[in-house]
Short mmCIF file of C-alpha atoms and ligand atoms in Angstrom, two decimals:
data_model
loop_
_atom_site.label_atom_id
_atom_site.label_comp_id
_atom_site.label_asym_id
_atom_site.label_seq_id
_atom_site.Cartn_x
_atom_site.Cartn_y
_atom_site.Cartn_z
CA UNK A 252 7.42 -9.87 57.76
CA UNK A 253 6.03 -10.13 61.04
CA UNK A 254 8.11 -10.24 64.15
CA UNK A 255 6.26 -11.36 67.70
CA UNK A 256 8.58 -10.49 70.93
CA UNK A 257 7.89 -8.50 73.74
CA UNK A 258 11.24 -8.23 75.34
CA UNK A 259 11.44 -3.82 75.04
CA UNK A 260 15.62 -4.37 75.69
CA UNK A 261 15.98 -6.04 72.44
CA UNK A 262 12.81 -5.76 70.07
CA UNK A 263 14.38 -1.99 68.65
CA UNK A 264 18.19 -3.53 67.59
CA UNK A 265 16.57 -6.28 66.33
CA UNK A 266 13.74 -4.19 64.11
CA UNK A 267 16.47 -1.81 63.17
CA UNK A 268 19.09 -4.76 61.71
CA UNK A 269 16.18 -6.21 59.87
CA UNK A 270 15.18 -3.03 58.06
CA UNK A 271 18.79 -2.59 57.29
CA UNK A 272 18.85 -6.09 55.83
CA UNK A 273 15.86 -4.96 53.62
CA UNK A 274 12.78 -6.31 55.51
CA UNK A 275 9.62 -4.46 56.16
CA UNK A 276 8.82 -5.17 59.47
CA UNK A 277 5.76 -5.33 61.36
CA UNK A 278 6.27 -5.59 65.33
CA UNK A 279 3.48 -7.30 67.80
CA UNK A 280 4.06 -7.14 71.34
CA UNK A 281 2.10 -10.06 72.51
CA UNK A 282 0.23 -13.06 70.80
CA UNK A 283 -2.95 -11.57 70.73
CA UNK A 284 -0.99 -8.60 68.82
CA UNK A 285 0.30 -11.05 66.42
CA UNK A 286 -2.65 -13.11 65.65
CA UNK A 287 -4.74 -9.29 65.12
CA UNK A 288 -1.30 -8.64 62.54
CA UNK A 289 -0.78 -11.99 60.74
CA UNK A 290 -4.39 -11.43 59.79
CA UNK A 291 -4.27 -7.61 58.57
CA UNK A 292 -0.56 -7.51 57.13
CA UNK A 293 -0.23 -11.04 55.48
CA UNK A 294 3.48 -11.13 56.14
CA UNK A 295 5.28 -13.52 54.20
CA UNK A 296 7.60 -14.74 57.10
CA UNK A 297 7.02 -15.05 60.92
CA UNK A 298 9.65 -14.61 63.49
CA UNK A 299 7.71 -15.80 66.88
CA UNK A 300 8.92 -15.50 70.17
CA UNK A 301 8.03 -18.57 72.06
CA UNK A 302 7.52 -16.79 75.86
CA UNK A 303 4.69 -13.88 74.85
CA UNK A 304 2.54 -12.71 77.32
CA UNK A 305 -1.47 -12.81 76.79
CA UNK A 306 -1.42 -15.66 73.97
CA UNK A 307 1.71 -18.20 74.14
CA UNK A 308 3.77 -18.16 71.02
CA UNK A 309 3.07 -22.05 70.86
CA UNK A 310 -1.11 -21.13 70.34
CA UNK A 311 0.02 -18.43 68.23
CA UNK A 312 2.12 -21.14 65.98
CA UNK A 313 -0.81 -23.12 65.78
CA UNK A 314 -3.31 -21.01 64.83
CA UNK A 315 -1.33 -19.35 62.08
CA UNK A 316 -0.59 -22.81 60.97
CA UNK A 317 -4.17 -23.60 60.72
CA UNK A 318 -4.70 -21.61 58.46
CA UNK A 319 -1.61 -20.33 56.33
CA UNK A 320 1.52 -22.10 54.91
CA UNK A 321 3.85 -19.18 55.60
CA UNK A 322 7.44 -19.73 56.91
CA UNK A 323 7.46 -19.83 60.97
CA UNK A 324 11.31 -19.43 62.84
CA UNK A 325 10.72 -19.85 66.60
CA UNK A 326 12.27 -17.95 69.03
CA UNK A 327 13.06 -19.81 72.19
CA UNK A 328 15.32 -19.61 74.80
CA UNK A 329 18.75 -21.39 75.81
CA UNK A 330 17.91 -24.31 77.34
CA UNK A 331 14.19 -24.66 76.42
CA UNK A 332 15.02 -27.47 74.18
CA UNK A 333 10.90 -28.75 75.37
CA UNK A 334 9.49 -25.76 73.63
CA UNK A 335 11.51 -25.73 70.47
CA UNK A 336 10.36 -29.40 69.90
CA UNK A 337 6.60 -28.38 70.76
CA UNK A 338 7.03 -25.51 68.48
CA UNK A 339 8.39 -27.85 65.69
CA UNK A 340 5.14 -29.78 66.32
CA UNK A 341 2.60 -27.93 65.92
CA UNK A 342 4.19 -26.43 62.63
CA UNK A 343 7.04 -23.76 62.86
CA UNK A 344 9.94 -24.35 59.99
CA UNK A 345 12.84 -23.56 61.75
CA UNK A 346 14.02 -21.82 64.88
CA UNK A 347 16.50 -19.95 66.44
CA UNK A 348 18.02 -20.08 70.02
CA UNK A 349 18.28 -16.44 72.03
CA UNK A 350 20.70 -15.08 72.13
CA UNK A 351 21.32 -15.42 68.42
CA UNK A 352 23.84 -13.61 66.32
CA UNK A 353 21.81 -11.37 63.27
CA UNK A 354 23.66 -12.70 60.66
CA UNK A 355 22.22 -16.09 61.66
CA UNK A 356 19.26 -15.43 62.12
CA UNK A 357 18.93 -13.37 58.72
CA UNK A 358 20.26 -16.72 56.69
CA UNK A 359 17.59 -18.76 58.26
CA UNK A 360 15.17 -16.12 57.31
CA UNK A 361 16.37 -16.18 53.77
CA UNK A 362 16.53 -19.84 53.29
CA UNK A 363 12.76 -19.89 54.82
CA UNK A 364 11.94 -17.55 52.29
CA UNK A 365 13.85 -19.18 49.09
CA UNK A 366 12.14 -22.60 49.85
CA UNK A 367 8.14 -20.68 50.28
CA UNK A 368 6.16 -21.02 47.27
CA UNK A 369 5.78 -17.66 45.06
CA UNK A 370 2.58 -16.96 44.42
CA UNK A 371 3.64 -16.80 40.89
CA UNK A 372 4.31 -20.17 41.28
CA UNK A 373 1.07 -21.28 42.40
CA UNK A 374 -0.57 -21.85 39.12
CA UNK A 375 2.13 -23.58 37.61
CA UNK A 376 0.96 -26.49 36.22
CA UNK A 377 4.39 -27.98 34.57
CA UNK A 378 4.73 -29.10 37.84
CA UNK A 379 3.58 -32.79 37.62
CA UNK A 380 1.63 -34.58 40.61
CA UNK A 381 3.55 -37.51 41.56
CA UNK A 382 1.46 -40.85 42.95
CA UNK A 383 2.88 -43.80 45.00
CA UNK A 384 0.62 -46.20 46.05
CA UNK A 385 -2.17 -44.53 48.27
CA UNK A 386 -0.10 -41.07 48.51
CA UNK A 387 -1.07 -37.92 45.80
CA UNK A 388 0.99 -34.91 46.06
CA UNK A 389 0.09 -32.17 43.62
CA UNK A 390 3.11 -29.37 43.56
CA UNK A 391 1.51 -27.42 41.98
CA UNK A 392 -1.43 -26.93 43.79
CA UNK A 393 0.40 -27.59 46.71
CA UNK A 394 -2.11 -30.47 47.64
CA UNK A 395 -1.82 -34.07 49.28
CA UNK A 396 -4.59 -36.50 48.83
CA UNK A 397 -4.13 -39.84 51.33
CA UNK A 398 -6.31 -42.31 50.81
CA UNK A 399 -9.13 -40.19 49.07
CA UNK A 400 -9.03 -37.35 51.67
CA UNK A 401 -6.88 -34.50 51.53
CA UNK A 402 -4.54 -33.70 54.35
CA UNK A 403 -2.99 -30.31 55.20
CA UNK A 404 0.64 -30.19 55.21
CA UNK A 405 2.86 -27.22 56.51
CA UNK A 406 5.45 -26.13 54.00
CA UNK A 407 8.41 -28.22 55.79
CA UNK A 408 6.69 -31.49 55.58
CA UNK A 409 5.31 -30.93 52.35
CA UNK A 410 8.98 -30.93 51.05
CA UNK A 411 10.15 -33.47 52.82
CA UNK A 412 7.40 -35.61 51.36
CA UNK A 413 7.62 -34.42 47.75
CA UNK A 414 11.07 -35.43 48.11
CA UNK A 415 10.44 -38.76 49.59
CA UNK A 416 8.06 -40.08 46.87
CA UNK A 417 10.44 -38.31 44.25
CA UNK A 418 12.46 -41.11 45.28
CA UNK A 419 10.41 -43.71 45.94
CA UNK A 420 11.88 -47.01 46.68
CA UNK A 421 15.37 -45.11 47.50
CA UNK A 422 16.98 -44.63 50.86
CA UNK A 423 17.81 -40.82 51.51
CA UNK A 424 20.06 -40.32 53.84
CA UNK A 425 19.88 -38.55 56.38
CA UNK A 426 22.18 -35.62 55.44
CA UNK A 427 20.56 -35.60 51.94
CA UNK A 428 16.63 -34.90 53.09
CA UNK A 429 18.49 -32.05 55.29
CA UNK A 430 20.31 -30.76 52.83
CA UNK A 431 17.59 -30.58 50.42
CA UNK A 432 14.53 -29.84 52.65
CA UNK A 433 16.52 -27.20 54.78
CA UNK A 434 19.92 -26.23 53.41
CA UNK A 435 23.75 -27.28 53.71
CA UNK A 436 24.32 -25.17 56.09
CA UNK A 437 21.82 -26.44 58.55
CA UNK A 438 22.93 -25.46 61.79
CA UNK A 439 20.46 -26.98 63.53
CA UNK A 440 20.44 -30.48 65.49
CA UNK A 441 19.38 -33.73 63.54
CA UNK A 442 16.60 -34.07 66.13
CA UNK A 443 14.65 -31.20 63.97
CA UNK A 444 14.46 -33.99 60.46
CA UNK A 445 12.82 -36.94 62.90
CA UNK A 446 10.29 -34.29 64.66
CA UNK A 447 9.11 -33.55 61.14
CA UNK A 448 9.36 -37.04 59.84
CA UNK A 449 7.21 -37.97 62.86
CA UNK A 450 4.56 -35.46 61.78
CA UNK A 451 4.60 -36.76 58.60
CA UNK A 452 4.02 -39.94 59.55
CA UNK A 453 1.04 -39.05 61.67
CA UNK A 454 -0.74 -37.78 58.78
CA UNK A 455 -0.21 -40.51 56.39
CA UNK A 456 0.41 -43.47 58.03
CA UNK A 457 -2.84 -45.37 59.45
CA UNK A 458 -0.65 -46.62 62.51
CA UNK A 459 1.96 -43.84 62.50
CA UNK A 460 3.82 -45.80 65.84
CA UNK A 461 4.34 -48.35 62.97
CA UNK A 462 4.86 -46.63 59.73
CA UNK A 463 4.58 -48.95 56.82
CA UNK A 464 5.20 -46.41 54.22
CA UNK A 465 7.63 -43.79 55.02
CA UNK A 466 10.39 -46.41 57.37
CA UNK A 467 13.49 -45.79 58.87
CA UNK A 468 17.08 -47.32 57.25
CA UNK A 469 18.77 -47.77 60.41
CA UNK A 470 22.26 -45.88 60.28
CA UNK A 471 21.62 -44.41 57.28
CA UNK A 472 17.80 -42.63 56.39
CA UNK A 473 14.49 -42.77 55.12
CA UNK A 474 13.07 -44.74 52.17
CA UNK A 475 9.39 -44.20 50.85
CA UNK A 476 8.27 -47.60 49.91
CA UNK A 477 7.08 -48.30 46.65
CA UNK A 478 4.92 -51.51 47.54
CA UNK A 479 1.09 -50.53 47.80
CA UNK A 480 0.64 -51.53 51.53
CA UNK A 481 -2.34 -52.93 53.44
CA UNK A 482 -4.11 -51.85 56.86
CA UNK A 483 -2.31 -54.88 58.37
CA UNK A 484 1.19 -54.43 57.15
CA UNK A 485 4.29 -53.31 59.71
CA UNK A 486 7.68 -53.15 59.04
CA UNK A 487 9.11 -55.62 61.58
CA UNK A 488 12.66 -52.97 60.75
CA UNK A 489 10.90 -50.12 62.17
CA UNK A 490 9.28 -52.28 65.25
CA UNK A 491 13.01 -53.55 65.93
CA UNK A 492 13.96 -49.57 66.06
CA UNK A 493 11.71 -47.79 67.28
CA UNK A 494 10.11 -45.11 65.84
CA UNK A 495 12.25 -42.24 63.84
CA1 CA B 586 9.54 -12.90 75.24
#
């Protein structure tokens, strides 16, 4: 794994607890540093301080994103509630607030890593490709085709939309897509299943601001909906709620 932070009072206890949880740990000191090491090392996991100096951790999110499904966990400070949202955008999985306790932040790192694909997974073709409507997503070659083009999906919202047209035509509550697409012992605020929902929606939807295909069950969820829609359709629910 790869772990970005520059902050000298606290980068050794937290390489050392790591190690002694089994990791092998790569350490960059700045983005720059952790673009160069994502690159040569290939880490399977990336723990990224937010607040690095020469290339933000945000830029650093993104770019890794751009290219590589690996698990993200943002590291952001108390307070900074702005950056762990932006982070969330442009594609990290999960994140922790500083200062964090180890044992948290090892779970998180576990769960990240139980819900990654194996790469001896990735050529397994029992898993079927499900299709609803104008939607393809192909587990097992971890593809999404919308509309004849294929879109890029980081791991998080790839799960949450396998899940979603797994049950097609079904509200999922809230808790459930949680639950499933993170773990039961989320710790994390709600806020975390709407930022991804959003980004979902803004790469299937043609009007994401009024989503016709993934909508919002007031009180209660999310339901993919079954009916084939049109350019033209809205869900007069979701305009009465708001988005997410
Ligand atoms: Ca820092």
């Amino acid at each position: 794994m790869l772990v970005a932070e520059d902050e000298e009072s606290f980068v050794d206890a937290l390489v050392l607890g790591l190690k002694r949880e089994g990791f092998l740990v790569e350490v960059a000191r700045d983005g720059a540093e952790a673009l160069d090491k994502f690159d040569s090392v290939r880490p399977d996991l990336v723990l990224l301080d937010l607040m690095l100096p020469r290339v933000s951790g945000i830029d650093v999110c993104r770019s890794i994103r751009a290219r590589s499904t690996v698990p993200i966990i943002i590291v952001t400070a108390k307070g900074a509630e702005i950056d762990t949202v932006v982070g969330l955008e442009v594609g990290a999985d999960d994140y922790v607030t500083k200062p964090y306790r180890m044992r948290e932040l090892v779970a998180r790192m576990r769960a990240a890593l139980r819900r990654a694909p194996r790469p001896d997974e990735a050529g397994d073709d029992r898993l079927e490709a499900i299709e609803v409507g104008e939607v393809r997503l192909d587990p097992s070659r971890h593809e999404v085709v919308v509309r004849g083009r294929e879109v890029q999906l980081p791991l998080k919202e790839f799960e949450l939309l396998e899940l979603l047209l797994t049950n097609a035509g079904r509200v999922l509550t809230r808790d459930t897509l949680i639950n499933q697409v993170w773990s039961p012992h989320y710790v994390g605020d709600t806020k975390t299943l709407d930022v991804h929902i959003k980004r979902l929606r803004t790469r299937i939807e043609i009007d994401p601001a009024s989503p016709v295909l993934i909508t919002t069950i007031r009180g209660l969820g999310y339901r993919y909906e079954l009916a084939r829609t049109t350019t033209r359709a809205r869900s007069t629910a979701d305009q009465a709620q708001g988005p997410g």
